[in-house]
Structure formats: structure tokens, C-alpha cells
Coordinates of C-alpha atoms in Angstrom, one line a residue:
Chain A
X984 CA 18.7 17.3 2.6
X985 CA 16.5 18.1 -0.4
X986 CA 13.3 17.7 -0.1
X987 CA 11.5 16.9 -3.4
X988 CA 7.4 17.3 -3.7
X989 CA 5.4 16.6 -6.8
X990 CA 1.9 17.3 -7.0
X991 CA -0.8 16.3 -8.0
X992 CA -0.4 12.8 -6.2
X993 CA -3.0 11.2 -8.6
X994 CA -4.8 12.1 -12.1
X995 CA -6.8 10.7 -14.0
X996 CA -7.3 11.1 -18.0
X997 CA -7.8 10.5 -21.1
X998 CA -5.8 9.4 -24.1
X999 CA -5.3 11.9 -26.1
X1000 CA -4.9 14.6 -23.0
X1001 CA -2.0 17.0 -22.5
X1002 CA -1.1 16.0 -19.0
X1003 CA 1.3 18.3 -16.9
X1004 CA 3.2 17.1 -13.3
X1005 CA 4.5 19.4 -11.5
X1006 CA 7.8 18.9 -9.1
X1007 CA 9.3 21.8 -6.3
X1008 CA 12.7 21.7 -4.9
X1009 CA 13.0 22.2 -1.1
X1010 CA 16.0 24.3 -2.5
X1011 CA 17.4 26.1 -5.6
X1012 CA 18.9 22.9 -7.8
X1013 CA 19.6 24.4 -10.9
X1014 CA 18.4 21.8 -13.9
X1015 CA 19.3 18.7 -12.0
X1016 CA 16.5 17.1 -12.6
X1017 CA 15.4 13.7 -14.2
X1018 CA 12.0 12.6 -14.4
X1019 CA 11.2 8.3 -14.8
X1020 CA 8.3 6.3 -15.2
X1021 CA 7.7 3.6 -13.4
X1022 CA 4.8 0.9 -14.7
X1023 CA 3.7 -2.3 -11.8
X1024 CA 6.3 -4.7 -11.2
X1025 CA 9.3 -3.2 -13.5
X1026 CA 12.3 -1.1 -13.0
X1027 CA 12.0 3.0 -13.2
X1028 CA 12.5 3.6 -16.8
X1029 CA 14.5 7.0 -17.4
X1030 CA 12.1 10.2 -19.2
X1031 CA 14.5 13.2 -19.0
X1032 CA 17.9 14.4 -17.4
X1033 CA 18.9 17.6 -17.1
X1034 CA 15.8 19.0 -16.5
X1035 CA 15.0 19.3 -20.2
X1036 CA 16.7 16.4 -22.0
X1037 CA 15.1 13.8 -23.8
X1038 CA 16.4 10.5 -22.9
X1039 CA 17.6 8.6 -26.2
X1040 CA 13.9 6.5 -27.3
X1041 CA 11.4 8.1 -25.5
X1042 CA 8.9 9.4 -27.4
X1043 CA 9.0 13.1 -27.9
X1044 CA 5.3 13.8 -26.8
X1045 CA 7.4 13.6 -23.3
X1046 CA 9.0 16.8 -22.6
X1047 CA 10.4 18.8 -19.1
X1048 CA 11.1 22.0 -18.7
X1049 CA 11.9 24.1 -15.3
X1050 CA 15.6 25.6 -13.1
X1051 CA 16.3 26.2 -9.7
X1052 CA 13.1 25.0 -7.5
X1053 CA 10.2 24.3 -10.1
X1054 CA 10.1 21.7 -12.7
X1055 CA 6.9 20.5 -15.1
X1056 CA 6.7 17.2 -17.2
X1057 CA 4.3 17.3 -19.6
X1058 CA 2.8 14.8 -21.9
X1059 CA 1.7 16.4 -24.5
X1060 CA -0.8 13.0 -25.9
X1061 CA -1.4 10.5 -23.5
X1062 CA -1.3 7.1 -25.2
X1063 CA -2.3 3.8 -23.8
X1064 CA 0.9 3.1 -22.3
X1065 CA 1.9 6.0 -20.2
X1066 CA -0.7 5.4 -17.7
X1067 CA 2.2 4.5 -15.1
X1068 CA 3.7 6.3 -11.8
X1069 CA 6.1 9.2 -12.8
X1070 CA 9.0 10.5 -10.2
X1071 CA 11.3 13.2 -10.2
X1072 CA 14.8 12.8 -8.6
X1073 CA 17.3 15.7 -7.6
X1074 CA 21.0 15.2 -8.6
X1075 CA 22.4 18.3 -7.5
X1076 CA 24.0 16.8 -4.1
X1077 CA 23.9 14.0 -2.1
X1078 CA 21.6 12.3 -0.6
X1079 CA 19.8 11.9 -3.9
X1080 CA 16.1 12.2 -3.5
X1081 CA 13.1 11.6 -5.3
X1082 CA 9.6 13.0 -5.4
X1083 CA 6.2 10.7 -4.0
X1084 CA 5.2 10.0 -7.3
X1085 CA 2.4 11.1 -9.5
X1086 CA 0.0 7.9 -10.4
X1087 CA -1.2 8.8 -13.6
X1088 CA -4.7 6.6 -14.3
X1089 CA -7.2 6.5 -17.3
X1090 CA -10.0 8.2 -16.7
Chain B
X221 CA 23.6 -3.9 -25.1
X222 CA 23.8 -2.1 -21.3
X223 CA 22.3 -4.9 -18.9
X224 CA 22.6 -5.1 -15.2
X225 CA 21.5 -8.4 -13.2
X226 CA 21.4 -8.1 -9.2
X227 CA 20.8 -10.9 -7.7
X228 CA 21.9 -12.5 -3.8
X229 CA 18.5 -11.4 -2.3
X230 CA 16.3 -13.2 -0.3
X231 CA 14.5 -13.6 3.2
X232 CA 17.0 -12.8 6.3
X233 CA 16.0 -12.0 10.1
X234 CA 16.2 -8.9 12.3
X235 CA 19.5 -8.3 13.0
X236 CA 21.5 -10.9 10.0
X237 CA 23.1 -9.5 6.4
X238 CA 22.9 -10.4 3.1
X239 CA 25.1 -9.1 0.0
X240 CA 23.5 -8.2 -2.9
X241 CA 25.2 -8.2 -6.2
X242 CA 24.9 -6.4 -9.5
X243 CA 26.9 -8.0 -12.5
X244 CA 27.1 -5.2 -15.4
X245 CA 27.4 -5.5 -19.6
X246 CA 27.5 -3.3 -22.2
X247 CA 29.4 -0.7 -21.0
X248 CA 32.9 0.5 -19.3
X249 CA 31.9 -0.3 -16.0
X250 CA 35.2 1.9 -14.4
X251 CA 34.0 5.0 -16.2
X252 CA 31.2 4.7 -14.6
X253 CA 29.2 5.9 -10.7
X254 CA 27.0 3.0 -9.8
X255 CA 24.1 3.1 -7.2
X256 CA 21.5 0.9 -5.5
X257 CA 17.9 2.3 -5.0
X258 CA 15.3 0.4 -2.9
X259 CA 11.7 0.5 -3.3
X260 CA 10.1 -0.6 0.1
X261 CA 6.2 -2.8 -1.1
X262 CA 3.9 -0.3 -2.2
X263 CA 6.5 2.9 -1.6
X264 CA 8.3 5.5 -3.8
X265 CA 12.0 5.0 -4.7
X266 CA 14.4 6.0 -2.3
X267 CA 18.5 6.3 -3.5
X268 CA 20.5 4.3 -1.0
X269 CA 24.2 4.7 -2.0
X270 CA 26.2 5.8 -4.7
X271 CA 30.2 4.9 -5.3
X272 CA 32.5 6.1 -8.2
X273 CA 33.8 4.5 -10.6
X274 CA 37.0 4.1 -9.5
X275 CA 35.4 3.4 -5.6
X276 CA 37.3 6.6 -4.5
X277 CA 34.2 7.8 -2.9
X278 CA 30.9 6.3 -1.9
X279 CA 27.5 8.1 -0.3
X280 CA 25.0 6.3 1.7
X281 CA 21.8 7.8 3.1
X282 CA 21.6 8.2 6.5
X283 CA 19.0 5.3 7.6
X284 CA 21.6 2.7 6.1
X285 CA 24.9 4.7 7.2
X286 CA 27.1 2.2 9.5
X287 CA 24.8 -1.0 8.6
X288 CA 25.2 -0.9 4.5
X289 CA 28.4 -1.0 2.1
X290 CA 29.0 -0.2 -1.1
X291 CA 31.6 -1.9 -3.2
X292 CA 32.6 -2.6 -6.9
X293 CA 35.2 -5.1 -8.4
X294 CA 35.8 -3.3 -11.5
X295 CA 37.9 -6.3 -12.8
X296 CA 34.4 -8.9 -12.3
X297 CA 32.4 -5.3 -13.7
X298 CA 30.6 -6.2 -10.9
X299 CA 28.9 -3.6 -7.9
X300 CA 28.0 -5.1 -4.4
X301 CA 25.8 -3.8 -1.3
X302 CA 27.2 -5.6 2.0
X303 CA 23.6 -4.9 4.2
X304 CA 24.4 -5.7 8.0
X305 CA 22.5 -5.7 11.3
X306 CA 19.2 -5.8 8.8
X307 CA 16.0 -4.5 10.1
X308 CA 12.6 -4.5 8.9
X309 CA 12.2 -1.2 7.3
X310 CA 15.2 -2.2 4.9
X311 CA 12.8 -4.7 3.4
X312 CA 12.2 -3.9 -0.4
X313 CA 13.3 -4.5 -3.8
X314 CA 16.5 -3.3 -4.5
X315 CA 17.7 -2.1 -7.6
X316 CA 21.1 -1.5 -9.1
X317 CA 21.6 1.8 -11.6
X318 CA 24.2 3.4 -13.9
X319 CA 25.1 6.8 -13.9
X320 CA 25.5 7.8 -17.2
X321 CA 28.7 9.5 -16.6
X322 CA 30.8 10.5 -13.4
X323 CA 29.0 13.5 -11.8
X324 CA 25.6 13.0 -13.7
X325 CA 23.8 11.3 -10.4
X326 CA 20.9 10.4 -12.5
X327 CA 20.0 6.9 -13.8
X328 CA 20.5 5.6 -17.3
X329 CA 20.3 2.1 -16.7
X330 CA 18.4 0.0 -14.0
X331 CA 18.8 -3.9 -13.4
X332 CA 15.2 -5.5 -12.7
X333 CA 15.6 -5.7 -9.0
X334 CA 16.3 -8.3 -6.1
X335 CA 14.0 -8.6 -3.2
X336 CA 14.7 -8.5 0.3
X337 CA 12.6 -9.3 2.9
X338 CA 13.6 -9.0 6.9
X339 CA 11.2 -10.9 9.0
X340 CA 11.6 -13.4 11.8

């Protein structure tokens, strides 16, 4: 199985911040990738696919980037309501897997 | 618009089953792979099965293999989870999700979940 490990765990900051997360494939996947957000109490809401795509009406201040074993999200300006939990998810093989999470708090 | 609606969850004990069921608009539900993903109180996400759109093949991770099945009635556009010999560790809220296409295992579209609680 893949094993999928995003760091940090937890940050904490600011709106306005560029905010990066950070996801490692136990092996090479090549850009399948998706990153989501998940906010209390609601269904994972898809961020990017394909390592790099923009999902059709997320803002663009959301962005991925990364192949084979290292991925980044970044946010480029945190706004009010991306403070959330953000997972990555491997789609290269099955079983599918996802990262911990990130918890992304307001500093 | 895509919506998906599970629904058929509930309290069971140790040992009993429960179906779940995901009823699906807005889209051509037999082009299609459909999945369930369970979020145990507190936990990450974790995928539990995955079956095609025409239900030629189906996955299952290996903590539900032999207990869980996954099933679609493409004619009702509706997917199913058949969850047997239930233990407590399967409690969590499950979710239903679309693939976005056959072979892209990521998830477009997620139902607002059902939760299942095993407990005596």
C-alpha cells in the first residue's frame, strides 16, 4: 500500500499569509494527486486533481504543484474561510489512501 | 445539479449489518466509478471501496474485505454498501463519492454522510 504523510500536522496563521502543505508519497505516483478541504461537520470538498489542477470554483489563490513522491499546496492569501483540515489522497492504485490531515488554524 | 444523498445508517451491534445507500442526480450515473469513504469521530478519511461504473470491478480495503459489499443499481442511479459481521472500529460517518470519470479515483462529488455507530 501507499503510504501518504503530510506535514506539518497543524499551523497556525494569519489572513493574508502564503501558507504551504506539504504531502510525500511512500512511493513514486506520478501526479495522482488531489488535495480537499474539509471544514467541522461537512463533507471533503475537492481543491485540486491531478496534482496541479484547479477544481472548477475554487478560488485560484489555491494552487498544487509536485510528481512522483512530493507534492505542495499552497494558499497563496489566506482568507477567513480556509481555516479548515486539508488532505491529500493518492489515486495512482488501489487501496486509495489519504494523508493525516493538515489543521490549518488562525493565528 | 450533481447531488448524492446516503442514507440507511444508524446504531447496529457487534456482530449485525446494515446497508447503506447512496441515491445519485445530476449526472450519468453508468459512466461513472462510485466509492464510499468513512471518517471514524475525530479521524482522517479513509477510502473503503470503489466499484465501476458498469460494477465490472469493485476494491475494498483490507480491514472491510469479506464483511463489506459494494453494489450499484444503475437503473435506480443508486450505489449501495452491504456492511456485515459489523464491529466497532467500522463506526463512523460514511460518505458516498463520484469519480469524475472511469480511472480518475479521485472525488468530484461527495454526499453529506450517514452515520454508523456499532455499540452493544
Amino acid at each position: 500500500d501507499i503510504q501518504m504523510t503530510q506535514s506539518p500536522s497543524s499551523v497556525s496563521a494569519s489572513v493574508g499569509d502564503r501558507v504551504t502543505i506539504t504531502c510525500r508519497a511512500s512511493q513514486g505516483i506520478s501526479s495522482w494527486l488531489a488535495w480537499y478541504q474539509q471544514k467541522p461537520g461537512k463533507a471533503p470538498k475537492l481543491l485540486i486533481y491531478g496534482a496541479s489542477s484547479l477544481q472548477s470554483g475554487v478560488p485560484s489563490r489555491f494552487s498544487g504543484s509536485g510528481s512522483g513522491t512530493d507534492f505542495t499546496l499552497t494558499i497563496s492569501s489566506l482568507q477567513p474561510e480556509d481555516f479548515a483540515t486539508y488532505y491529500c489522497q493518492q489515486a495512482n492504485s488501489f487501496p486509495i489512501t489519504f494523508g493525516q490531515g493538515t489543521r490549518l488554524e488562525i493565528k | 445539479e450533481v447531488q448524492l444523498l446516503e442514507s440507511g445508517g444508524g446504531l447496529v451491534q457487534p456482530g449485525g449489518s446494515l446497508r447503506l445507500s447512496c441515491a445519485a442526480s445530476g449526472f450519468t450515473f453508468s459512466s461513472c466509478a462510485m466509492s464510499w469513504v468513512r471518517q471514524a469521530p475525530g479521524k482522517g478519511l479513509e477510502w473503503v471501496s470503489t466499484i465501476s461504473g458498469s460494477a465490472s470491478s469493485a476494491y475494498y480495503v483490507d480491514s472491510v474485505k469479506g464483511r463489506f459489499t459494494i453494489s450499484r443499481d444503475n437503473s435506480k442511479n443508486t450505489l449501495y454498501l452491504q456492511m456485515n459481521s459489523l464491529r466497532a472500529e467500522d463506526t463512523a460517518v460514511y460518505y458516498c463519492a463520484k469519480d469524475p470519470r472511469e480511472g480518475d479515483d479521485w472525488f468530484d462529488t461527495w454526499g453529506q454522510g450517514t452515520l454508523v455507530t456499532v455499540s452493544s
